[in-house]
PDB file of C-alpha atoms in Angstrom:
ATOM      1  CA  UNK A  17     155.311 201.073  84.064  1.00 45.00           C
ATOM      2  CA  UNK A  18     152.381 200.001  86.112  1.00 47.00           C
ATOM      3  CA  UNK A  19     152.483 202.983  88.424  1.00 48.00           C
ATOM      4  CA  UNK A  20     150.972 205.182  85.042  1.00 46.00           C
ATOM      5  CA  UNK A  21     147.913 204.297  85.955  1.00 44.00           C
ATOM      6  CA  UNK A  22     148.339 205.119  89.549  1.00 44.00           C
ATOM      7  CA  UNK A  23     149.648 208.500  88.445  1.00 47.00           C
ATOM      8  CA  UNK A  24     146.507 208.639  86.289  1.00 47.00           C
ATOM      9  CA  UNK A  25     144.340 208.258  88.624  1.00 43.00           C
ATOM     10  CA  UNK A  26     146.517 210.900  91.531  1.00 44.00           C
ATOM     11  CA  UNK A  27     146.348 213.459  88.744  1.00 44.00           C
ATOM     12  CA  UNK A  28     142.833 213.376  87.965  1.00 41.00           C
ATOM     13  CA  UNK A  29     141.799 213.617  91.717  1.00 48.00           C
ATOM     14  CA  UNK A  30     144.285 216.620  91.714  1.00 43.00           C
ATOM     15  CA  UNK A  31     142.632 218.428  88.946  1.00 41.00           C
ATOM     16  CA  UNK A  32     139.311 217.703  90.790  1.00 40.00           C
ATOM     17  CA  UNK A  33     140.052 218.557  93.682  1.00 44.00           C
ATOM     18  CA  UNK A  34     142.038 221.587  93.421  1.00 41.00           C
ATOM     19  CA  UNK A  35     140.809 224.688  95.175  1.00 40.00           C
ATOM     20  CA  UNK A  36     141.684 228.197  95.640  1.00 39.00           C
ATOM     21  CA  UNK A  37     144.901 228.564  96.123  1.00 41.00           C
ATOM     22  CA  UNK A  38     145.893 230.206  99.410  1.00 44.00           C
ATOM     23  CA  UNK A  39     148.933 230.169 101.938  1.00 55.00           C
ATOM     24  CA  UNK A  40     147.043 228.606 104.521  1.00 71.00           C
ATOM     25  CA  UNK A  41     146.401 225.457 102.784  1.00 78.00           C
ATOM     26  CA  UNK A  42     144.733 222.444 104.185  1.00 80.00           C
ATOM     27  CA  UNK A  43     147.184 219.252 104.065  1.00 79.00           C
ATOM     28  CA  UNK A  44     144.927 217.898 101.346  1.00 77.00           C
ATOM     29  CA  UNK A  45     145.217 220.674  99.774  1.00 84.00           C
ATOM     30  CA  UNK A  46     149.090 219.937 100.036  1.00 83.00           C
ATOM     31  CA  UNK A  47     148.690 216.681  98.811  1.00 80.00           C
ATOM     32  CA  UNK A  48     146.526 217.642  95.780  1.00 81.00           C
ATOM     33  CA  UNK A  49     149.417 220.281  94.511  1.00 85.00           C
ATOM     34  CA  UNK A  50     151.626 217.490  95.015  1.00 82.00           C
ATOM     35  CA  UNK A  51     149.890 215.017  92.753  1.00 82.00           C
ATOM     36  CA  UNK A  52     149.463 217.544  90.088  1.00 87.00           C
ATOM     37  CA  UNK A  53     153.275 218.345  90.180  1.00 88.00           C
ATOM     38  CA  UNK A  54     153.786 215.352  90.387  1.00 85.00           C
ATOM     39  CA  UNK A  55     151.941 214.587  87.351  1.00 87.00           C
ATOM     40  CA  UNK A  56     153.108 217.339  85.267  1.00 90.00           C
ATOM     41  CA  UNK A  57     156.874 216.351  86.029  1.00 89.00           C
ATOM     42  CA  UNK A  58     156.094 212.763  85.019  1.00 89.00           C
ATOM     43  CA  UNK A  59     154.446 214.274  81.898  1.00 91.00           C
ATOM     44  CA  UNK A  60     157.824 216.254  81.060  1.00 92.00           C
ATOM     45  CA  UNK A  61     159.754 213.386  81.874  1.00 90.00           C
ATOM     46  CA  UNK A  62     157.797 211.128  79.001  1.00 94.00           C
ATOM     47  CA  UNK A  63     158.097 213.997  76.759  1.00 93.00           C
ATOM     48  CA  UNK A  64     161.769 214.500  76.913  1.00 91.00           C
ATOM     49  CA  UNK A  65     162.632 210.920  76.711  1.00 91.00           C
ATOM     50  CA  UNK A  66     160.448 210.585  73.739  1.00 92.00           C
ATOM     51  CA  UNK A  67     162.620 213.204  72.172  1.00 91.00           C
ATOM     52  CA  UNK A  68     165.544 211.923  72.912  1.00 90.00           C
ATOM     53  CA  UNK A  69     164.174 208.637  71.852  1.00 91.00           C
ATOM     54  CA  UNK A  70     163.283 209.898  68.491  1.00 91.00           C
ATOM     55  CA  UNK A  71     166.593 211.114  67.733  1.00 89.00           C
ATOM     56  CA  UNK A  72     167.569 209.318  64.901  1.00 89.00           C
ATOM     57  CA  UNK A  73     171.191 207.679  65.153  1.00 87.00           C
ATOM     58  CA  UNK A  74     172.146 208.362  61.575  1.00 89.00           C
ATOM     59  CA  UNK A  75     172.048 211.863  61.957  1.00 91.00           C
ATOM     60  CA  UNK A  76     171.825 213.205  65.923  1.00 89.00           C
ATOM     61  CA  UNK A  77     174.449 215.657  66.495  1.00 92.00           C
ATOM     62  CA  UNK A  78     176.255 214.928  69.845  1.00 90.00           C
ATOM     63  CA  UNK A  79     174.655 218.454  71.490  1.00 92.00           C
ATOM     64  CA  UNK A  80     171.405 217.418  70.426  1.00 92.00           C
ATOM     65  CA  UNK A  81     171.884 214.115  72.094  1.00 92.00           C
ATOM     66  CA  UNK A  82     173.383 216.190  75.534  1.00 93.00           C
ATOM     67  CA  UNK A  83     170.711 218.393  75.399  1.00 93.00           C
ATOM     68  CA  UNK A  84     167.580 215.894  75.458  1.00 92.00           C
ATOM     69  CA  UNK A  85     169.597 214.220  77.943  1.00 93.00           C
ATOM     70  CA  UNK A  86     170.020 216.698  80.099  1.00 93.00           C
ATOM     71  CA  UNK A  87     166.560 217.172  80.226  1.00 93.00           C
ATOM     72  CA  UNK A  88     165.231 214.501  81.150  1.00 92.00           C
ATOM     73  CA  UNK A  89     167.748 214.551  83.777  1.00 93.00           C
ATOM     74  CA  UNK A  90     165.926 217.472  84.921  1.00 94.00           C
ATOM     75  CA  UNK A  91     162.946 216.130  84.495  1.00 92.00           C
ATOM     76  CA  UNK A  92     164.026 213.331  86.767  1.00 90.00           C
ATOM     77  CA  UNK A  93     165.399 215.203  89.535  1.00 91.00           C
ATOM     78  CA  UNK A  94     161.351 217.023  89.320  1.00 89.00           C
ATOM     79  CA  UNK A  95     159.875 213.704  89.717  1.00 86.00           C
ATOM     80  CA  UNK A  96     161.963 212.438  92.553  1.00 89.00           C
ATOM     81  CA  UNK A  97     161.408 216.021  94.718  1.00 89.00           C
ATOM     82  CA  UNK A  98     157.802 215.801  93.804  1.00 85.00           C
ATOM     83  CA  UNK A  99     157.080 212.249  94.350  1.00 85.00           C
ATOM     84  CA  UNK A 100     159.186 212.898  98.093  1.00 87.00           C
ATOM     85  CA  UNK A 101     156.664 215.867  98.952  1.00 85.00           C
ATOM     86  CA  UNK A 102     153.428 213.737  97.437  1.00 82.00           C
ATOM     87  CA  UNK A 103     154.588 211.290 100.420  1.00 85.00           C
ATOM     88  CA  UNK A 104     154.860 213.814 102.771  1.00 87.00           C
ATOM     89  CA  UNK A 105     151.535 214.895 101.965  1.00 85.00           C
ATOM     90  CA  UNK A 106     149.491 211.988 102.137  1.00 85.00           C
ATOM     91  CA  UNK A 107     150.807 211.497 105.490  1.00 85.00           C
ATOM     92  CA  UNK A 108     150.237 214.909 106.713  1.00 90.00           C
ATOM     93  CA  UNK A 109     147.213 214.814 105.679  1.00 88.00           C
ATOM     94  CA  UNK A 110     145.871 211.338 106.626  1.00 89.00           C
ATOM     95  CA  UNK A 111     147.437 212.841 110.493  1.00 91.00           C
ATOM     96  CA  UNK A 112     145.539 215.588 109.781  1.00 92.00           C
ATOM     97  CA  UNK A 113     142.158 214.501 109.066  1.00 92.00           C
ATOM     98  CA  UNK A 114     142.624 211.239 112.124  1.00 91.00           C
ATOM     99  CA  UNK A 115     143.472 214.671 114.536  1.00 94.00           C
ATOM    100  CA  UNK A 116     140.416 216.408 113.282  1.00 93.00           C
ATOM    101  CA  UNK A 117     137.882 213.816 113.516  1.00 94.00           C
ATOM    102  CA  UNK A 118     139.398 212.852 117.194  1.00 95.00           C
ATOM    103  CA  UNK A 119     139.100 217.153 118.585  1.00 94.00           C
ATOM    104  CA  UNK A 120     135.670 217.266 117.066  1.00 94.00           C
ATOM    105  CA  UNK A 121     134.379 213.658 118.535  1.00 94.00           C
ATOM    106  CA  UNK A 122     136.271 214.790 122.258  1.00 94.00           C
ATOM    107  CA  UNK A 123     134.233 218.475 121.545  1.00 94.00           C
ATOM    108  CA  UNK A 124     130.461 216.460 121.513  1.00 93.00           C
ATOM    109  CA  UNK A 125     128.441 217.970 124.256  1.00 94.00           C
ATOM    110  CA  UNK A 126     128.248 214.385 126.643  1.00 92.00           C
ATOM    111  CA  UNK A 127     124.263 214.889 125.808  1.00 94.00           C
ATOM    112  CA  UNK A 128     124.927 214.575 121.983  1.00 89.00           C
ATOM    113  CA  UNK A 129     122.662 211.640 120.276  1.00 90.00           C
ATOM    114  CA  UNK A 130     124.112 209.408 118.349  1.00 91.00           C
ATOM    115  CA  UNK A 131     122.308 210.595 115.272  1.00 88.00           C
ATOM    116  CA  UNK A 132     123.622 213.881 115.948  1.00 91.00           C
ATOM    117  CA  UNK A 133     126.870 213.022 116.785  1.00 90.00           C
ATOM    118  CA  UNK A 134     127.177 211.051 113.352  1.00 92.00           C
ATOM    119  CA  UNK A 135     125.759 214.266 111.670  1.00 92.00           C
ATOM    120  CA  UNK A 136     128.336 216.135 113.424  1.00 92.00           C
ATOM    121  CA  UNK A 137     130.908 214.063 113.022  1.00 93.00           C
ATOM    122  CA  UNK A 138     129.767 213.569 109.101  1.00 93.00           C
ATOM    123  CA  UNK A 139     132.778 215.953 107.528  1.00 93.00           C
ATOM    124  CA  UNK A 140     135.692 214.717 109.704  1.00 93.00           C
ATOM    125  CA  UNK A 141     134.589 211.611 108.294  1.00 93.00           C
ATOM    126  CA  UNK A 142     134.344 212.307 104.986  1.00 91.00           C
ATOM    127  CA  UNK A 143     138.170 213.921 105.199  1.00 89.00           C
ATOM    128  CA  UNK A 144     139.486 210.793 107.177  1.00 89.00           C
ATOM    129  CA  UNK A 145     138.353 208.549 104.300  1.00 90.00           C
ATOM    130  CA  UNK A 146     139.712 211.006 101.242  1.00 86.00           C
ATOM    131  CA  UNK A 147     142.902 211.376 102.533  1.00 85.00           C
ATOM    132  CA  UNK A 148     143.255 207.820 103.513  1.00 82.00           C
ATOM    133  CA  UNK A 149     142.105 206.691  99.965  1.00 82.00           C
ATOM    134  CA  UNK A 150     144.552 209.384  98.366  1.00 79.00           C
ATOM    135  CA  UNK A 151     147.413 207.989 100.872  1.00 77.00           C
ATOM    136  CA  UNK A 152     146.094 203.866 100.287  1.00 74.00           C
ATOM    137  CA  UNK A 153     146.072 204.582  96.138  1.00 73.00           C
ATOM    138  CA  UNK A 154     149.511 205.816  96.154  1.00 63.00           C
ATOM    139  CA  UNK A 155     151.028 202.968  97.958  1.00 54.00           C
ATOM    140  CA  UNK A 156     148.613 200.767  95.820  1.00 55.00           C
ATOM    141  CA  UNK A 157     147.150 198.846  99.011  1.00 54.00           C
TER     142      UNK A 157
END
């Protein structure tokens, strides 16, 4: 129950930071569209069990009881294939943003300052420390 909160927090950076969709999409892109499905199957997933919850044993019919079972089982398998690609994402695109900051810092002409080299440097940055915050809140470090 703790990880609600967690979620909470993954599906509000998701809203924020989703962009254009496109089929060239950045790996944090990825991992954004994970967290929101993420977040939306979690959202089914409470919303079928409370139905099945509020079934009231006096009167449930055993197909009612099958069918808000059987969706939450649905629900369930969302959450698990979801909550599998969020992973995959986070680690893509922590990879990603280490292997961009790395090309750009290797591309500084050798007569770069350091002022302009942490100017230059400034978005790679930036990227490196979202997707590592994204990747750190998931695992709750």
């Amino acid at each position: 129950m703790k990880r609600f909160p967690v979620i909470g927090v993954l599906c509000v950076g998701a809203i924020l930071g989703l962009s254009a969709c496109s089929d060239d999409s950045s790996p944090a892109e990825e991992a954004t569209k994970a967290a929101a499905d993420l977040c939306t199957d979690l959202n089914a997933l409470k919303a079928d069990n409370a139905k099945l919850k509020a079934l009231n044993p006096a009167n449930a019919t055993k197909d009612q009881v099958k069918d808000a079972y059987e969706a939450v089982q649905k629900d369930w398998e969302g959450v698990k294939e979801n909550a599998t690609q969020l992973k995959d994402a986070e680690r893509e695109a922590v990879k990603s943003a280490a292997e961009d900051l790395k090309k750009s810092y290797q591309d500084l002409p050798g007569d770069t300052t350091g002022k302009d080299a942490r100017t230059q440097l400034q978005p790679q940055i930036e990227n490196l420390d979202a997707a590592a915050t994204a990747a750190a809140t998931g695992l709750r470090c």
